[in-house]
Amino acid sequence: MDYVRSDGAAESRVVETSAANNSASQTSASQNGASTNRITSAKIVVAGGFGAGKTTFVGAVSEIDPLRTEALMTSAAVGVDRTEAVPGKFATTVAMDFGRLTLAEDLVLYVFGTPGQHRFWFMWDDLVCGAVAAIVLVDTRRLADSFASIDFFESRGLPFLVAINQFQDTRQHGPEQVREALKIPAAVEVVTCDARSPESTKRTLIAAAEHALAEHHAPRSRKA
C-alpha cells in the first residue's frame, strides 16, 4: 500500500518549527519577566462523509481514551441518513469525536472529528473554530460524500489535506486518481492512510500540521 512517508523527518520538522516559535516567545516572555514554561497546542479537524472512518481515525491516533458522542441509529434515521452504503454501521456520531496526540514535550495536537450526516452540519462552524488545519477523510466508494467537507474548508480558507482511507476488500485508488475525480487543486496534498492504524493516522496528522505551517509562512501573493 502507498502510505504517507514513514520516516521521522516530517515529525522533526513540525517539532523543530514549534520549538523555534516557542523559543522566540520564551525570549520575549523572559524579557518581560513572565514565565517561560509554554506548551504549544494545535487543533486539527477530521471531516468527511458518513461512515468514512472519522471515529476510527480519532480513536486510533489518540493517546487518551477518545471522547465519543455516538448514538445507536434507529428507524427514525431511515430516509434521513444515507445508510445504504454502510450496512454494517449501527451507531453514528451526533456531536464530535475528540482525541489528543503529544508529538513532543511541548507540542500537543488536539483532534476533533466532525459528524458526517447532513442534519448535523450546523455544528461544523463551532467545531472548526480555532483549528489550524483539517483532514478530509475519503471513502473512494462514495467520493461524492467528500465534496461538502472540501467546499466547507475552501470557503473558510482553512488549510486541509485529503486522506484516502484504505478500506479492506475494496478497489484501491491512488492519490492522483482521487485528485482528478474530486478536482483537488495542486496546492492541496492528497495522501493515503489506514484509519485503523495509529502510525498511519499519526503520519497523516503530521502531514496536515506541516501543510498548515507551510500555508502560514507562504507569501501573501500565494495565499491570494
C-alpha positions as CSV (number, residue, x, y, z in Angstrom):
1,M,0.0,0.0,0.0
2,D,1.1,3.5,-0.7
3,Y,1.0,5.3,2.7
4,V,2.4,8.7,3.8
5,R,6.1,8.6,4.3
6,S,7.0,6.7,7.4
7,D,10.4,8.3,8.4
8,G,10.7,10.8,11.3
9,A,11.7,13.7,9.1
10,A,8.2,15.2,9.0
11,E,7.6,15.0,12.7
12,S,11.0,16.5,13.3
13,R,10.2,19.5,11.1
14,V,6.9,20.1,12.9
15,V,8.6,19.8,16.3
16,E,11.5,22.0,15.3
17,T,9.2,24.7,13.9
18,S,7.2,24.6,17.1
19,A,10.4,24.8,19.2
20,A,11.6,27.8,17.2
21,N,8.3,29.6,17.7
22,N,8.4,28.7,21.4
23,S,12.0,29.9,21.7
24,A,11.0,33.3,20.3
25,S,8.0,33.5,22.6
26,Q,10.0,32.5,25.6
27,T,12.7,35.1,24.9
28,S,10.1,37.8,24.7
29,A,8.4,36.5,27.9
30,S,11.8,36.4,29.7
31,Q,12.4,40.0,28.7
32,N,9.1,40.9,30.2
33,G,9.6,38.9,33.4
34,A,6.9,36.4,32.5
35,S,7.1,32.6,32.9
36,T,8.8,30.7,30.0
37,N,7.1,27.3,30.6
38,R,4.9,27.1,27.5
39,I,3.2,24.2,25.7
40,T,2.2,24.8,22.1
41,S,-1.1,23.2,21.2
42,A,-2.8,22.9,17.8
43,K,-6.3,21.9,16.9
44,I,-6.9,19.7,13.8
45,V,-10.3,18.7,12.5
46,V,-11.1,15.4,10.8
47,A,-14.1,15.6,8.5
48,G,-15.6,13.5,5.7
49,G,-18.7,11.7,4.6
50,F,-20.9,9.5,6.7
51,G,-19.1,6.2,7.5
52,A,-15.7,7.4,6.1
53,G,-13.8,6.4,9.2
54,K,-13.6,9.6,11.2
55,T,-14.4,8.0,14.6
56,T,-12.0,5.1,13.9
57,F,-9.2,7.6,12.9
58,V,-9.5,9.7,16.1
59,G,-9.6,6.5,18.2
60,A,-6.5,5.1,16.5
61,V,-4.4,8.2,16.8
62,S,-5.4,9.4,20.3
63,E,-3.1,8.7,23.2
64,I,-6.0,9.0,25.6
65,D,-9.3,7.3,25.6
66,P,-11.2,9.3,22.9
67,L,-14.3,11.2,23.8
68,R,-17.1,9.9,21.6
69,T,-20.7,11.1,21.2
70,E,-22.1,8.1,19.3
71,A,-25.7,7.1,19.4
72,L,-27.4,4.0,18.1
73,M,-29.2,4.5,14.8
74,T,-32.9,3.8,14.9
75,S,-35.7,3.6,12.4
76,A,-36.0,7.4,12.6
77,A,-32.9,7.7,10.5
78,V,-34.5,5.8,7.6
79,G,-34.9,8.3,4.7
80,V,-32.8,10.9,6.5
81,D,-29.3,9.4,6.8
82,R,-27.7,7.6,3.8
83,T,-27.0,4.3,5.4
84,E,-27.3,2.0,2.4
85,A,-23.6,2.3,1.6
86,V,-22.6,1.3,5.1
87,P,-24.9,-1.6,6.0
88,G,-22.8,-2.7,9.0
89,K,-22.9,0.6,10.7
90,F,-25.2,0.8,13.7
91,A,-24.0,3.9,15.5
92,T,-23.4,7.4,14.4
93,T,-21.6,10.5,15.8
94,V,-24.1,13.1,16.9
95,A,-21.7,15.9,18.1
96,M,-18.0,15.1,17.8
97,D,-15.1,12.8,18.5
98,F,-12.1,14.1,20.5
99,G,-8.6,12.8,20.9
100,R,-5.1,14.0,21.8
101,L,-1.6,13.3,20.5
102,T,1.6,14.6,22.0
103,L,4.4,15.0,19.5
104,A,7.0,16.5,21.8
105,E,7.2,17.6,25.4
106,D,5.9,21.0,24.5
107,L,3.8,20.2,21.4
108,V,0.3,18.7,21.6
109,L,-2.3,18.1,18.8
110,Y,-6.0,18.1,19.7
111,V,-8.0,16.1,17.2
112,F,-11.7,16.8,16.6
113,G,-13.9,14.6,14.4
114,T,-17.0,16.1,12.9
115,P,-20.4,14.3,12.5
116,G,-20.9,13.2,8.9
117,Q,-24.7,13.5,8.4
118,H,-26.2,16.5,6.7
119,R,-28.5,17.1,9.7
120,F,-25.5,17.8,12.0
121,W,-23.6,20.1,9.7
122,F,-24.8,23.2,11.6
123,M,-22.1,22.2,14.2
124,W,-19.2,22.4,11.9
125,D,-18.6,26.2,12.3
126,D,-18.2,25.7,16.1
127,L,-16.0,22.6,15.7
128,V,-13.5,24.3,13.3
129,C,-13.2,27.5,15.4
130,G,-9.5,27.9,16.3
131,A,-8.4,25.0,14.1
132,V,-5.0,25.3,12.3
133,A,-5.7,22.6,9.7
134,A,-8.2,19.9,8.6
135,I,-8.2,16.4,7.1
136,V,-10.9,15.3,4.7
137,L,-11.2,11.6,5.1
138,V,-12.3,10.0,1.8
139,D,-14.1,6.6,1.1
140,T,-13.5,6.0,-2.6
141,R,-16.7,4.0,-2.8
142,R,-18.6,7.3,-2.1
143,L,-16.4,10.1,-3.4
144,A,-19.3,12.5,-3.8
145,D,-19.7,12.5,0.0
146,S,-16.4,14.3,0.3
147,F,-17.5,17.5,-1.7
148,A,-19.3,19.1,1.3
149,S,-16.2,18.9,3.5
150,I,-13.9,20.2,0.8
151,D,-16.2,23.1,-0.1
152,F,-16.6,24.0,3.6
153,F,-12.8,24.2,4.2
154,E,-12.1,26.0,0.9
155,S,-14.8,28.6,1.7
156,R,-13.3,29.3,5.1
157,G,-9.7,29.4,4.0
158,L,-8.6,26.6,6.4
159,P,-5.6,24.6,5.2
160,F,-6.6,21.0,4.6
161,L,-5.4,17.8,3.0
162,V,-7.3,14.9,1.6
163,A,-6.7,11.4,3.1
164,I,-7.9,8.3,1.3
165,N,-9.0,5.7,3.8
166,Q,-7.8,2.3,2.5
167,F,-10.8,0.1,3.4
168,Q,-10.2,-3.7,3.2
169,D,-11.7,-5.7,0.3
170,T,-12.4,-2.6,-1.8
171,R,-10.8,-1.4,-5.1
172,Q,-7.8,0.9,-4.2
173,H,-7.3,4.2,-6.0
174,G,-4.2,6.3,-5.9
175,P,-3.9,9.9,-4.8
176,E,-3.7,11.3,-8.4
177,Q,-6.8,9.4,-9.4
178,V,-8.7,10.8,-6.4
179,R,-7.3,14.3,-7.0
180,E,-8.6,14.2,-10.6
181,A,-12.0,12.8,-9.6
182,L,-12.5,15.4,-6.9
183,K,-10.9,18.3,-8.8
184,I,-8.5,18.9,-5.9
185,P,-6.1,21.9,-6.6
186,A,-2.4,21.0,-6.9
187,A,-1.6,23.0,-3.7
188,V,-3.7,20.6,-1.6
189,E,-1.9,17.4,-0.6
190,V,-3.7,14.0,-1.2
191,V,-2.4,11.1,0.8
192,T,-3.4,7.5,1.6
193,C,-4.0,6.3,5.2
194,D,-5.4,3.4,7.2
195,A,-7.8,4.9,9.8
196,R,-7.3,1.8,12.0
197,S,-3.5,2.3,12.3
198,P,-2.0,4.5,15.0
199,E,1.2,5.1,12.9
200,S,-0.7,5.8,9.7
201,T,-3.1,8.2,11.3
202,K,-0.2,9.9,13.1
203,R,1.7,10.4,9.9
204,T,-1.5,11.9,8.3
205,L,-1.9,14.4,11.2
206,I,1.8,15.4,10.9
207,A,1.3,16.0,7.2
208,A,-1.7,18.2,8.0
209,A,0.3,20.2,10.5
210,E,3.2,20.6,8.0
211,H,0.7,21.8,5.4
212,A,-0.7,24.4,7.9
213,L,2.8,25.6,8.7
214,A,3.7,25.9,5.0
215,E,0.5,27.9,4.4
216,H,1.2,30.1,7.4
217,H,4.7,31.0,6.1
218,A,3.6,31.3,2.5
219,P,3.9,34.7,0.8
220,R,0.6,36.7,0.7
221,S,0.6,36.5,-3.1
222,R,0.5,32.7,-3.0
223,K,-2.4,32.7,-0.5
224,A,-4.5,35.1,-2.6
